[in-house]
Structures are given as C-alpha cells and as structure tokens.
Short mmCIF file of C-alpha atoms and ligand atoms in Angstrom, two decimals:
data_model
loop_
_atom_site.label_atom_id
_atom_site.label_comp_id
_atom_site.label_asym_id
_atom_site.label_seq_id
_atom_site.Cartn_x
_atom_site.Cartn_y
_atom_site.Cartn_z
CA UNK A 1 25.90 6.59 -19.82
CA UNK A 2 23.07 4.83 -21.42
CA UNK A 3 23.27 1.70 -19.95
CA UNK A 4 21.50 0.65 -16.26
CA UNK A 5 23.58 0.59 -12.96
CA UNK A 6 25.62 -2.00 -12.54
CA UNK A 7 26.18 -3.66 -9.44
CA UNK A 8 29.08 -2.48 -7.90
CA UNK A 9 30.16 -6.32 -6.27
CA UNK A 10 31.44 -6.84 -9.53
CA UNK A 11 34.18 -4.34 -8.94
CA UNK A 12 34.51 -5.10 -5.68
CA UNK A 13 35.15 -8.45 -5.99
CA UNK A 14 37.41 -7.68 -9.30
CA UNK A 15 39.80 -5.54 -7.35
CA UNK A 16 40.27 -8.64 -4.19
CA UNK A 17 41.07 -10.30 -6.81
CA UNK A 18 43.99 -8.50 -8.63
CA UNK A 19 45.17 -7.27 -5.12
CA UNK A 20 45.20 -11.56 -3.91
CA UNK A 21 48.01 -11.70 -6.47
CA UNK A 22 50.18 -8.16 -5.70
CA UNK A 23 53.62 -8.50 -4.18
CA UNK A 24 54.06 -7.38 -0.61
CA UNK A 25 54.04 -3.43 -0.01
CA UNK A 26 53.42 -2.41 -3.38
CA UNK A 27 50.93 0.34 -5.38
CA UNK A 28 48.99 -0.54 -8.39
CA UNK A 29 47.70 2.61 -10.66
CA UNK A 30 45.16 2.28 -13.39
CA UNK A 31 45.14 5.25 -15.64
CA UNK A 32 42.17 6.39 -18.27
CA UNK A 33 42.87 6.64 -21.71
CA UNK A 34 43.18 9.91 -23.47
CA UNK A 35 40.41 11.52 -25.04
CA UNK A 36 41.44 12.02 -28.58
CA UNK A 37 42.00 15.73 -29.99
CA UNK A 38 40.39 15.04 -33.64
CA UNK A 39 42.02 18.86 -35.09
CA UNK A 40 40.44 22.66 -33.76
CA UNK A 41 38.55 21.94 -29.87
CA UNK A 42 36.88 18.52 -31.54
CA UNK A 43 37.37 15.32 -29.98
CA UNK A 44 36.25 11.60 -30.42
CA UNK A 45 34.22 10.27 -27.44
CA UNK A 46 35.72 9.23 -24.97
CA UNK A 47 36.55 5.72 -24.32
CA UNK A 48 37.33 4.82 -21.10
CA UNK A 49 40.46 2.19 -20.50
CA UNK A 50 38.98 -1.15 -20.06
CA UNK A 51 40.81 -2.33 -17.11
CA UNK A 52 39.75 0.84 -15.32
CA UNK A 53 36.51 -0.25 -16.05
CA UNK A 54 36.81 -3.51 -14.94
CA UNK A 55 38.36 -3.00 -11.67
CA UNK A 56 36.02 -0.07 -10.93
CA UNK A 57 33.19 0.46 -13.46
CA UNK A 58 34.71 4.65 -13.20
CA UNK A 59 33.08 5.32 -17.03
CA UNK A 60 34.55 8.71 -16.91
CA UNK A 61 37.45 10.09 -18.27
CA UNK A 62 40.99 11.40 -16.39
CA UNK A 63 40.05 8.92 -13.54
CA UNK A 64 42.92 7.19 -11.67
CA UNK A 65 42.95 4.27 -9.60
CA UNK A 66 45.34 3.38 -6.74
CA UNK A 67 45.30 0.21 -5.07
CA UNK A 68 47.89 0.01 -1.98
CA UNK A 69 46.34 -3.23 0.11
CA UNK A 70 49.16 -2.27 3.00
CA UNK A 71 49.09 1.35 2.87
CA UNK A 72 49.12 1.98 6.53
CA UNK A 73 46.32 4.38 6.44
CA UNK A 74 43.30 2.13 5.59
CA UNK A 75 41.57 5.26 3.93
CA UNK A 76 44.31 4.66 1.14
CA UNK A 77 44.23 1.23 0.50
CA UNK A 78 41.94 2.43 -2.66
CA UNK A 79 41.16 5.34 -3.93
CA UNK A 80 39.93 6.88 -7.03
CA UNK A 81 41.30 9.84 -8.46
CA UNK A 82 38.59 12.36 -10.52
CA UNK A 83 38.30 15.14 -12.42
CA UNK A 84 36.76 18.03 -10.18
CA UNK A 85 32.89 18.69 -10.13
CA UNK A 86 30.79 21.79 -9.18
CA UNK A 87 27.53 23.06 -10.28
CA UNK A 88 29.90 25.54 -12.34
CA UNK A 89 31.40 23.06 -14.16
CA UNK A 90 28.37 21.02 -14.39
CA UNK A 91 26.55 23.62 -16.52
CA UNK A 92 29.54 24.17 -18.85
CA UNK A 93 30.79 20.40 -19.35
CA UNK A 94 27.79 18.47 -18.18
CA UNK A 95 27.06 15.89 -15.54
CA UNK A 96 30.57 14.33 -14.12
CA UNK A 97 30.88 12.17 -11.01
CA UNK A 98 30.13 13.45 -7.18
CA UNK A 99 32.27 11.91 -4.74
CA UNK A 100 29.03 10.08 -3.53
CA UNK A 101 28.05 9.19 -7.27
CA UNK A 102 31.48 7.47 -7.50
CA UNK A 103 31.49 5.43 -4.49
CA UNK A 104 27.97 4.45 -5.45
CA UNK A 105 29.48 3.19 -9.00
CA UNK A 106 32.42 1.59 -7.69
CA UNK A 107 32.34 0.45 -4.20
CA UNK A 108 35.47 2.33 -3.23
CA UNK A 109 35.17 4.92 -0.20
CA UNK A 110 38.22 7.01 -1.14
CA UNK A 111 37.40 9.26 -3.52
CA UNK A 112 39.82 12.63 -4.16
CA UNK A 113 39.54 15.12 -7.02
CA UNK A 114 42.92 14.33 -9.46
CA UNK A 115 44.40 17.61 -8.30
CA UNK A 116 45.33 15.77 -5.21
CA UNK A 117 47.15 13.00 -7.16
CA UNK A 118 50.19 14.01 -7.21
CA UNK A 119 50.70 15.34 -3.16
CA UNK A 120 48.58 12.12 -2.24
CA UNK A 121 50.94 9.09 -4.30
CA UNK A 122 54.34 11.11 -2.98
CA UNK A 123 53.36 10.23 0.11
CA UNK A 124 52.43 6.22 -0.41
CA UNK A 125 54.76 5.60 -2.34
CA UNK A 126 57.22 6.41 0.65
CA UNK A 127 55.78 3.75 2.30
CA UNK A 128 55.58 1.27 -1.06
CA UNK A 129 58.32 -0.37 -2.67
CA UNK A 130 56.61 -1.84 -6.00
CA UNK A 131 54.48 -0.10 -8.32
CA UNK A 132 52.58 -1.89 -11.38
CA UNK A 133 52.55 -0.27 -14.56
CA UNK A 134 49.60 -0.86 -16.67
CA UNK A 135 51.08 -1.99 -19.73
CA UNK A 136 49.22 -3.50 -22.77
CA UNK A 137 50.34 -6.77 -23.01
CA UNK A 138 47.00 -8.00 -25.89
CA UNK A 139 49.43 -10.63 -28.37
CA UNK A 140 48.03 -8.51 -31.12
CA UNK A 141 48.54 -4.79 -30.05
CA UNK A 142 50.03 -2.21 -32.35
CA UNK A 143 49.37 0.89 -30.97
CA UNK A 144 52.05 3.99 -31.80
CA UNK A 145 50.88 6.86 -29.77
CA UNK A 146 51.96 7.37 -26.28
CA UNK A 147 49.31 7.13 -23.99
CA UNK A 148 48.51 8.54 -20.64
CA UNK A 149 49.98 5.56 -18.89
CA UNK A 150 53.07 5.56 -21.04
CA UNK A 151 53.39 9.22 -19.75
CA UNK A 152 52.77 8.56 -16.20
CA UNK A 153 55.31 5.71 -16.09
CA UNK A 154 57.87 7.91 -17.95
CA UNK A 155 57.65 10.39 -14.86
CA UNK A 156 57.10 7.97 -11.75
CA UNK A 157 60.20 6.39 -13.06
CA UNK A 158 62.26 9.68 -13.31
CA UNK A 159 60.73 10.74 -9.91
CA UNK A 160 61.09 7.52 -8.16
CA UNK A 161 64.56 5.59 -9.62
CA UNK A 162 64.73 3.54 -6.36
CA UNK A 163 61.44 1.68 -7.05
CA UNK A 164 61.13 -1.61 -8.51
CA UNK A 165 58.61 -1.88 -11.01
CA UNK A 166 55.85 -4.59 -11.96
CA UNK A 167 53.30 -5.08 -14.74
CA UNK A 168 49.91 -5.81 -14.44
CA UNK A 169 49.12 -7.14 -17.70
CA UNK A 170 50.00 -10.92 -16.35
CA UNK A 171 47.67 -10.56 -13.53
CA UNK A 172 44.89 -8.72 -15.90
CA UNK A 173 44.92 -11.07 -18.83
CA UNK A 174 44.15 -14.30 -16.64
CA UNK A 175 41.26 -12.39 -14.34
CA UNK A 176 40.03 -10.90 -17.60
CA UNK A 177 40.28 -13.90 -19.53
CA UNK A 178 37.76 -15.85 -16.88
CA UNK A 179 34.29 -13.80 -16.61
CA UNK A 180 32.28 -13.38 -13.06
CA UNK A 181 28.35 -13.94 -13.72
CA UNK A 182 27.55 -9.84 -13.91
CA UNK A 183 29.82 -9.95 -16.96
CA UNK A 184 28.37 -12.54 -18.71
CA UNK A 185 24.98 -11.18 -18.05
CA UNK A 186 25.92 -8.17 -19.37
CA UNK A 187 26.99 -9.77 -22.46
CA UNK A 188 24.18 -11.56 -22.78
CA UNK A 189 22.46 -8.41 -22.62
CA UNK A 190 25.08 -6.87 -25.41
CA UNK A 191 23.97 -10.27 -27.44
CA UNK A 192 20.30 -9.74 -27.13
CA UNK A 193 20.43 -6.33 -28.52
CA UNK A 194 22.66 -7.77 -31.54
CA UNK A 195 19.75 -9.93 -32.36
CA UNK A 196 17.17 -7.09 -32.12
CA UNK A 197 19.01 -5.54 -34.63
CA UNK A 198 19.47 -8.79 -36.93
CA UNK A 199 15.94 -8.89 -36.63
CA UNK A 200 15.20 -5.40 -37.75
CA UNK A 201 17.25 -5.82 -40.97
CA UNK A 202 16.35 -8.88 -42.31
CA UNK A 203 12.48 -7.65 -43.74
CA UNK A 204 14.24 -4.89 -44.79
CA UNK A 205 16.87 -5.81 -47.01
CA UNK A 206 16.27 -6.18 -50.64
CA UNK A 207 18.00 -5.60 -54.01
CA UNK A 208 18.85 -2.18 -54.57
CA UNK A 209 19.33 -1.18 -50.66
CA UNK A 210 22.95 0.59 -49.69
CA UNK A 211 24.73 -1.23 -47.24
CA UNK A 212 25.34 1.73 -44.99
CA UNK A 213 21.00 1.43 -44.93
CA UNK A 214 22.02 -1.47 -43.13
CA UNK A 215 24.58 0.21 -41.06
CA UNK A 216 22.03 2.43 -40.28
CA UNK A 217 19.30 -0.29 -39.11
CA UNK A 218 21.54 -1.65 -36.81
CA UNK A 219 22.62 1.24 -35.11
CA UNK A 220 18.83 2.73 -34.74
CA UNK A 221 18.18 -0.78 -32.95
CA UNK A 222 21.26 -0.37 -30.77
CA UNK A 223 20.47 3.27 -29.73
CA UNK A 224 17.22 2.85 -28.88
CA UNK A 225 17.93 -0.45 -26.58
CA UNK A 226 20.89 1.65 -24.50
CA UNK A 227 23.81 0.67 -26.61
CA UNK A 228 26.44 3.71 -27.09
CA UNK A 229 26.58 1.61 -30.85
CA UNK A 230 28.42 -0.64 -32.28
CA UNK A 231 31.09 -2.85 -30.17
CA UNK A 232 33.48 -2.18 -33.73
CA UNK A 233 33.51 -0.92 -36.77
CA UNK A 234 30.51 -2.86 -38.24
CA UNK A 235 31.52 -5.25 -41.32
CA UNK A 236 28.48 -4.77 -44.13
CA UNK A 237 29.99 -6.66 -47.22
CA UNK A 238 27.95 -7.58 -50.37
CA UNK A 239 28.98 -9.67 -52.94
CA UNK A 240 33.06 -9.71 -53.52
CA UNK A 241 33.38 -7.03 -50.40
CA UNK A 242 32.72 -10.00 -48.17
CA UNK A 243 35.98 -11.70 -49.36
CA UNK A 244 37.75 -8.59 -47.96
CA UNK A 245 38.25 -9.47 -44.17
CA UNK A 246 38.59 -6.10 -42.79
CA UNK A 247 35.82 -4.25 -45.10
CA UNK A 248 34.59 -1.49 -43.65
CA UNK A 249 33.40 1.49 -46.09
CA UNK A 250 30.07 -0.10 -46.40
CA UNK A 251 29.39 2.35 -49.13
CA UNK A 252 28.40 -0.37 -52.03
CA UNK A 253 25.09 -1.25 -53.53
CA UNK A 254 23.63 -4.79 -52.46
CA UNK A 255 22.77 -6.95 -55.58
CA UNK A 256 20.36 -9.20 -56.67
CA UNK A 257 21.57 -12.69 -56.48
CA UNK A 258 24.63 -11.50 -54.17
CA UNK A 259 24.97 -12.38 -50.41
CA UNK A 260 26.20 -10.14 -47.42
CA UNK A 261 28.26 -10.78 -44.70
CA UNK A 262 27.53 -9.14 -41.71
CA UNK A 263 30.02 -8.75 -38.86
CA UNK A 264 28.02 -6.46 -36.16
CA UNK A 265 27.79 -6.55 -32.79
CA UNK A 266 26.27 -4.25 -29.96
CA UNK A 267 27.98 -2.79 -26.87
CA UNK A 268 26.49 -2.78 -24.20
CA UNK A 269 27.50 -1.17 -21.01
CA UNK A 270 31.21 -1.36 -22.64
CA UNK A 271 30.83 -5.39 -22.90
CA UNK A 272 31.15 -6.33 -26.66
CA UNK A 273 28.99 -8.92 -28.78
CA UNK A 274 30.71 -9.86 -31.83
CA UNK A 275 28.48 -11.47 -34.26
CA UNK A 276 28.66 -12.66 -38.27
CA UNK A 277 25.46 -13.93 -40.43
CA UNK A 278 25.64 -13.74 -44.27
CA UNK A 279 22.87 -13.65 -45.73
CA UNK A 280 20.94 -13.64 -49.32
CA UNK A 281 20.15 -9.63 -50.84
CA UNK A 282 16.90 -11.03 -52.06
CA UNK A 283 16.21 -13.07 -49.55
CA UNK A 284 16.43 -16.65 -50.62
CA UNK A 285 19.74 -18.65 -51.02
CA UNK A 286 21.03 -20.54 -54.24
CA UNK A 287 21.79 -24.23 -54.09
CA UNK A 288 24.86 -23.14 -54.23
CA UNK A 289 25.18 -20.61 -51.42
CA UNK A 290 23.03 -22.90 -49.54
CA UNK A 291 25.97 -25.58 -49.34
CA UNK A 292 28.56 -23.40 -48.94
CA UNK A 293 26.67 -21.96 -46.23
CA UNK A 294 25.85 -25.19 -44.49
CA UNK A 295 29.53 -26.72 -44.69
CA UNK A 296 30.38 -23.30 -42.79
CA UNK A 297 27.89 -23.96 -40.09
CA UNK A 298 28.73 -27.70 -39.88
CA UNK A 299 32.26 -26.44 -39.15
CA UNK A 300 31.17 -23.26 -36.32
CA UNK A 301 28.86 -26.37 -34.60
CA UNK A 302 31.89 -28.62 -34.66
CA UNK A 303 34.36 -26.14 -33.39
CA UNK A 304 32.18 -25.18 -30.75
CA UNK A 305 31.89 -28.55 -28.93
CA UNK A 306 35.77 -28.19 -29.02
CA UNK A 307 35.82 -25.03 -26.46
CA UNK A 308 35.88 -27.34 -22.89
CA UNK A 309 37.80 -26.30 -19.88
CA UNK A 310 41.61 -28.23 -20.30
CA UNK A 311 41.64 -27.57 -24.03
CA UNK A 312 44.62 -25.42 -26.02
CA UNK A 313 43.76 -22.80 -28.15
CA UNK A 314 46.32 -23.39 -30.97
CA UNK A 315 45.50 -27.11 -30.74
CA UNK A 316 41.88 -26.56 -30.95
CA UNK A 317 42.78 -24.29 -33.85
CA UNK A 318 44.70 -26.97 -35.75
CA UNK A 319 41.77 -29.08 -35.48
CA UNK A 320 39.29 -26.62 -36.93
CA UNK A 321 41.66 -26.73 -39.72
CA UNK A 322 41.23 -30.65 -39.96
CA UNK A 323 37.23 -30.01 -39.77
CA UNK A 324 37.52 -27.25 -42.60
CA UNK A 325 39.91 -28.66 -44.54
CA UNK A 326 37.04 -32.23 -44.94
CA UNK A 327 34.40 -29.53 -45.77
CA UNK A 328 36.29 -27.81 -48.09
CA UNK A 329 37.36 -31.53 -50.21
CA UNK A 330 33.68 -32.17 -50.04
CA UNK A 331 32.95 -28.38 -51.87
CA UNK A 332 35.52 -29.81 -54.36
CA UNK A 333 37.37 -26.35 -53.56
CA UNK A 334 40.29 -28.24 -52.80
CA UNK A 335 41.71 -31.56 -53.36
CA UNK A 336 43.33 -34.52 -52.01
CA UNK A 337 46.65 -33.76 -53.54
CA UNK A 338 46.83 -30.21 -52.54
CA UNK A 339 46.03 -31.58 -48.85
CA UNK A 340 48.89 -34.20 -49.45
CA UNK A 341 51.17 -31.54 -50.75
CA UNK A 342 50.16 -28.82 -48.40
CA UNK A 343 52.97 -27.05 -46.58
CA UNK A 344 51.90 -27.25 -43.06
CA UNK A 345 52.34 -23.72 -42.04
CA UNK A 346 50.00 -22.97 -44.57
CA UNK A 347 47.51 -25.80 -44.75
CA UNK A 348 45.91 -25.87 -48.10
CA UNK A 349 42.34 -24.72 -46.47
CA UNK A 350 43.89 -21.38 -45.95
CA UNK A 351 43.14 -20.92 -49.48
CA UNK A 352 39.61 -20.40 -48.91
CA UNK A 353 40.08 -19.73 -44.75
CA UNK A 354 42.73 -17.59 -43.49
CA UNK A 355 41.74 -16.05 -40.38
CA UNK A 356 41.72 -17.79 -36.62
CA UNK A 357 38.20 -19.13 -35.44
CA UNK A 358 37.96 -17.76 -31.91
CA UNK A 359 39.54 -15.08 -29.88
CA UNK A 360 38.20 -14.43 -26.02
CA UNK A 361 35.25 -11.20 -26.26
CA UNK A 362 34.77 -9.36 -22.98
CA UNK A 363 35.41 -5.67 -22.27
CA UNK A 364 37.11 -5.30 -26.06
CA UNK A 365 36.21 -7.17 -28.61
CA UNK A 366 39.50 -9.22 -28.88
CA UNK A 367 39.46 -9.18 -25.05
CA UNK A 368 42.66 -9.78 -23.12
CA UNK A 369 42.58 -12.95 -21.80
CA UNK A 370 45.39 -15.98 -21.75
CA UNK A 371 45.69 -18.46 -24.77
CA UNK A 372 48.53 -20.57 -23.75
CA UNK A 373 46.92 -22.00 -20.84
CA UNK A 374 44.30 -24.42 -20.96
CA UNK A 375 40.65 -22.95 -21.01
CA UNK A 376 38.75 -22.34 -18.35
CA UNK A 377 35.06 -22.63 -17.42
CA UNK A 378 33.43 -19.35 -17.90
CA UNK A 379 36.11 -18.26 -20.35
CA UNK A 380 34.02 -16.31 -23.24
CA UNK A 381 35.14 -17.25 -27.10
CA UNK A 382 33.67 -16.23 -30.32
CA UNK A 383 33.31 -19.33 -32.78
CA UNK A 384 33.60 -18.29 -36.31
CA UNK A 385 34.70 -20.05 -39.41
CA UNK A 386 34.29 -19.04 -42.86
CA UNK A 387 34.92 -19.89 -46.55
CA UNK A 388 36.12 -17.07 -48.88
CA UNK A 389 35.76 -17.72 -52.77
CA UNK A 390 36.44 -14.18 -54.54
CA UNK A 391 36.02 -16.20 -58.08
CA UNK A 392 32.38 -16.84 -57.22
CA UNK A 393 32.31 -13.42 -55.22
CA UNK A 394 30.83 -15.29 -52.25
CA UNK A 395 32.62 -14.96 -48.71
CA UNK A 396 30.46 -17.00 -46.05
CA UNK A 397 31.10 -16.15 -41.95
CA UNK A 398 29.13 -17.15 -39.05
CA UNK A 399 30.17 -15.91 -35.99
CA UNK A 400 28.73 -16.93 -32.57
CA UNK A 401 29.87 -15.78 -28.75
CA UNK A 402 30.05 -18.72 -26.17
CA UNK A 403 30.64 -19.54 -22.62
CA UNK A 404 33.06 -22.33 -21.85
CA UNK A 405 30.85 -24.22 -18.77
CA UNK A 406 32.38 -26.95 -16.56
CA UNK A 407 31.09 -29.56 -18.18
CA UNK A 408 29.37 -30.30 -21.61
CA UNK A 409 29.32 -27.96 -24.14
CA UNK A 410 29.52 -24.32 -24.16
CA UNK A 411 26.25 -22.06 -23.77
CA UNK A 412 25.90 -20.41 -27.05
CA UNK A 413 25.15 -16.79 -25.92
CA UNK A 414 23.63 -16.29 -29.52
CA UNK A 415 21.33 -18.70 -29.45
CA UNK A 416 18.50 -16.60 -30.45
CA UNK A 417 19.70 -14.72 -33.55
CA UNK A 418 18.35 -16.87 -36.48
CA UNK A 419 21.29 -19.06 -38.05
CA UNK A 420 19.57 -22.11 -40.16
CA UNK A 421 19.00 -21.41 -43.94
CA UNK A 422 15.22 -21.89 -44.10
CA UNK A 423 14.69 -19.32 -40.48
CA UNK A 424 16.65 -16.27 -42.05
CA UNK A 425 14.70 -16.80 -45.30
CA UNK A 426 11.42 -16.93 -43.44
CA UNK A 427 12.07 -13.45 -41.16
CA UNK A 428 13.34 -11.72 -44.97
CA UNK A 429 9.90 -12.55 -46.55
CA UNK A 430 7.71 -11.59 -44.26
N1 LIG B 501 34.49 -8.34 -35.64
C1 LIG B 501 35.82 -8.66 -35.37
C2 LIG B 501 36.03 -10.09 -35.30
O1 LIG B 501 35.17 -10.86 -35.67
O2 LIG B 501 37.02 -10.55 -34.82
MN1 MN B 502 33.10 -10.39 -35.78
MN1 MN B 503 35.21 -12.04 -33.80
#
C-alpha cells in the first residue's frame, strides 16, 4: 500500500455500527473479491471488496470477516480470516499481513490464518441462527461472473439448509451512503491530489499533444503523491470524443481550436475523487465555448445549493432539468415549442444532456449509498452537468465532489482545482 496508516477508529466504529442493526444471534461474513486470472499465471491487481474495506481497512486479498456480536466466546465476536504468512512465503510472494500487522490495521483482536475458516464458522454457526450474505445490491450493478461471495453463499447454504438468511446490502448502503470525518478527509486528500494533477497538465497541453500524454501527466502526479492511480478509467476526450460519454481509448490527437473534456480523478487510499474540467487545446476559449461553458457552470453552482439534508434525489434531479432546460433556451439550442411539446420522460434538454447530475462517491466511484431517502448531512455527491453538441463537436462537463453539511450549502471538496474561464486560461499560458 502506498497510502499512510489510517486510523483504525474508523473501522472500529464502522463495524458498532453495522452490528447496532444485526438481528439477534446471527453471523455476518464479508468476503474479498477475487483476484482476476488475466490468461497463463498473469493477474490484474488486486482490488480488495469495498465493504471489507470499510468495515476493516484488511487491503489484502482472500481476507474474511466474521462478525458474531453474541458468539458466546467473546474471542469470536470478530475475527478476521487471512491468508498465511512466514518469512518463506514472504520472500516468494512479498510482504502480507502478521497477525499483529492486522490487528494494528483494523482494530480487531481475532485474527486466524483462512485455513482455520472453515473448522472455526462450523462451530459458530451452531450457536447462530442468521447469517448475512454480502450481496451487491448498487441500483446500477451488472456484473456476470460469480464471485467469491456468490460461491461461499452457494456452499453455506448447501451445508447449512436450516439457517435463515439475511442481506447486508440494506444495512451497507445507508452506513455507506453517510461518511464518518476519516472518510471525508481521506477524500479530501483523494481531491487534493486530483488538483495536483489538473495543475500539472494545464502548461502542458497544446495543439498537437496525444491525449494519452495527458493520461500520462495525470497518472505521474498521482503516483508520485501515493495514489495506486486513477479512481476509473480516466475520460481524455478532444473535440467530438467528448460527446461520447463513456470515451475511454484516449488514443486521438488534440486540435487546435478543439476543447477536452477531462473526467479524472485520483484514488487515494481506495477513496475515489471523481472530477470533470474541459478545457481549450490551445489554451484560450472562443466566445463561443466560453458561453457554453459558463451556462454549464451556472447550472453545476445551481444544482449544488440543491444538495441539503431532507432533499430527494430524483426530485432534485427533475429540477436540474428545469435549471438546464432555461440555459439551454438561452443557447438557442432548444426552443420554447420543443419545451411545450416535450414528452416528459424525455424532457427536450436531454437532447443536449442525457446523463444524471450526481451519484454518492465514497469507496467506489458510484458509491453505494441510498437515493430514495432524503439526504443526509455528510452524505458525499458529485455535481456535474453538461451540454453535448456533436454538430459543433463541443461536449462541455464540470464535475465537482461535495459534502452535504447540516445547514447551508454543501462544502465543495474541489474547491481548489481551477474552474472559472479566465483561471484555467491563466495556469495554460504560463
Ligand atoms: N467518472 C464517472 C462519472 O463521472 O460518473
Ligand atoms: Mn466523472
Ligand atoms: Mn461522476
């Protein structure tokens, strides 16, 4: 791991939580994800499951957690299951987690190597009747492969048919959704780093350059400020390729006279930023990209005010539409009759905007978190609008990561990565 130690309350006081809200004598297990077999012995790096993470900060992977609040041995109330360690092994497959390393990390005292797993959960779960499977339950999951918790609950349920069965994806999604102070400070951190690279690019960008140049910027920044990279697959689009939402080759040539769109963020200590700026190739906006431009960032400033505890996300979505859709009859991109005409489950301003505005960031980038509740205070959104015109070749996003606070508006974590017109052309001229 790259990133500094994080203090280990957060778990602590992550894991009273989600056990505050289990049913009586019942086991919760958290497994790892897979590390992914890529063809002959290669393998992606690993990414560890996020609510593994967040209930015990265990970065490593083929960890287990078991949380068992009444198991009648208080030794096995939690414990952590890991992959075995020995100065053997160490030489071969690097540094892992002691047993002392791992209590250190994650504030739990029970600590047994995963060959013990199975003799260790036979024997609580004669004492439990519940367990909680870790299901995904994110509203926009798609995933095909079966994954190590799909296999364990395929066998706990053939072992143990007498059971009843929970899922902790409720209980996840609203302590997720709300982050504790460590989090946001390590967001904040995940932010800063964002803007270190934003910085880094913007004398360096100039007619002619590749966009993966870019890429590669970015990711020198990130490295070198303990970031494992980028949060997701960065977005680098010049000209028309920023009017393709999910663009990722980043393989084109940026022109004179074109703009890019930039959707990058850091990680850092697996805490996503998620951040968009568009921005001139030659460093100085048209008239024309200037206005489009502002009207976009009229619309993020709007929306933002908009993210205060008791509001609804789709409501607060319909009224970004509202905002947009005034911006966009001001542009003259659209016009009164095709707003009076408009079929309302696709407003006429989906023309030009056709993606949501904010989704909760945390641990992923479109963290888990509720959005049929009303918002909470310390919930953490991304605000970003934008206006796609593929006939001009212009697509405009700004993207910004706030904190919902009790009162008044949110803190903009992003406050420091240049936004206004005249600041981004200063920093490319220099
Ligand atoms: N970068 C992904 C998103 O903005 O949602
Ligand atoms: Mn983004
Ligand atoms: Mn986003």
């Amino acid at each position: 791991m790259k990133y500094l130690p994080i203090n280990n309350q957060l778990f602590i006081k992550n894991r009273a939580k989600f056990v505050a809200q289990m049913k009586p004598k019942s086991i919760a297990i958290f497994n790892s994800n897979d590390t992914f077999a890529t063809g002959a012995d290669s393998t992606l790096p690993f990414k560890q499951h996020s609510d593994v993470l967040y209930l015990s900060g265990a970065d490593q992977e083929e960890s287990i957690l078991l949380l068992f609040p009444e198991a009648i041995d208080p030794n096995h109330r939690e414990i952590l299951f890991l992959t075995e360690t020995n100065e053997h092994i160490a030489i071969w497959y690097g540094e892992k987690f002691s047993k002392e390393d791992a209590t250190k990390v994650s504030g739990i005292k029970t600590i047994y190597w995963l060959s013990e797993f199975k003799k260790i959960f036979y024997d609580l779960m004669t004492e439990a009747e519940t367990v909680y499977f870790n299901t995904n339950e994110h509203y926009r999951q798609s995933v095909e492969i079966e994954t190590r918790e799909d296999r364990f609950i395929k066998k706990c349920k053939s072992d143990f048919p007498a059971h009843k069965w929970e899922k902790s994806g409720q209980i996840m999604q609203q302590l997720r959704g709300v982050k504790e102070p460590e989090e946001i400070e390590l967001m904040q951190t995940a932010c800063e780093i964002t803007n270190k690279g934003f910085r880094r690019i913007l004398p360096f960008v100039k007619p002619g350059i590749m966009e993966f140049e870019i890429e590669a910027e970015f990711m020198h920044e990130f490295l070198r400020n303990r970031s494992k990279g980028f949060a997701y697959t960065p977005i680098i689009g010049s000209g028309y390729s920023a009017c393709v939402l999910h663009y990722i080759e980043n393989n084109k040539e940026c022109k004179d006279g074109d703009m890019i769109l930039l959707d990058v963020g850091a990680e850092y200590a697996n805490y996503s930023s998620d951040m968009t700026r568009t921005i001139p190739v030659n460093g100085k906006f048209t008239d024309r990209q200037k206005v489009v431009y502002n009207a976009v960032l009229r619309v993020k400033n709007e929306a933002t005010k908009m993210l205060v505890p008791g509001a609804f996300w789709a409501e607060y979505h319909k009224e970004v539409g509202k905002i947009m859709t005034s911006e966009l009859l001001g542009l003259g991109l659209i016009s009164k009759v095709d707003v009076q005409n408009e079929d309302p489950k696709w407003p006429a301003y989906k023309k030009y905007f056709m993606h949501g505005t904010s989704h909760h960031l945390g641990l992923d980038t479109h963290d888990y978190g509720e959005l049929k509740t009303p918002m909470k205070a310390n919930m953490v959104f991304t605000v970003e609008p934008g206006i796609y015109i593929p006939e001009e070749k212009m697509g405009i996003r700004i993207e910004d990561d706030v904190v919902i606070q009790k009162t008044g508006e949110p803190f903009n974590l992003m406050r420091n990565i240049p936004i206004e017109t005249e600041e981004i052309e200063d920093l490319m001229n220099q």
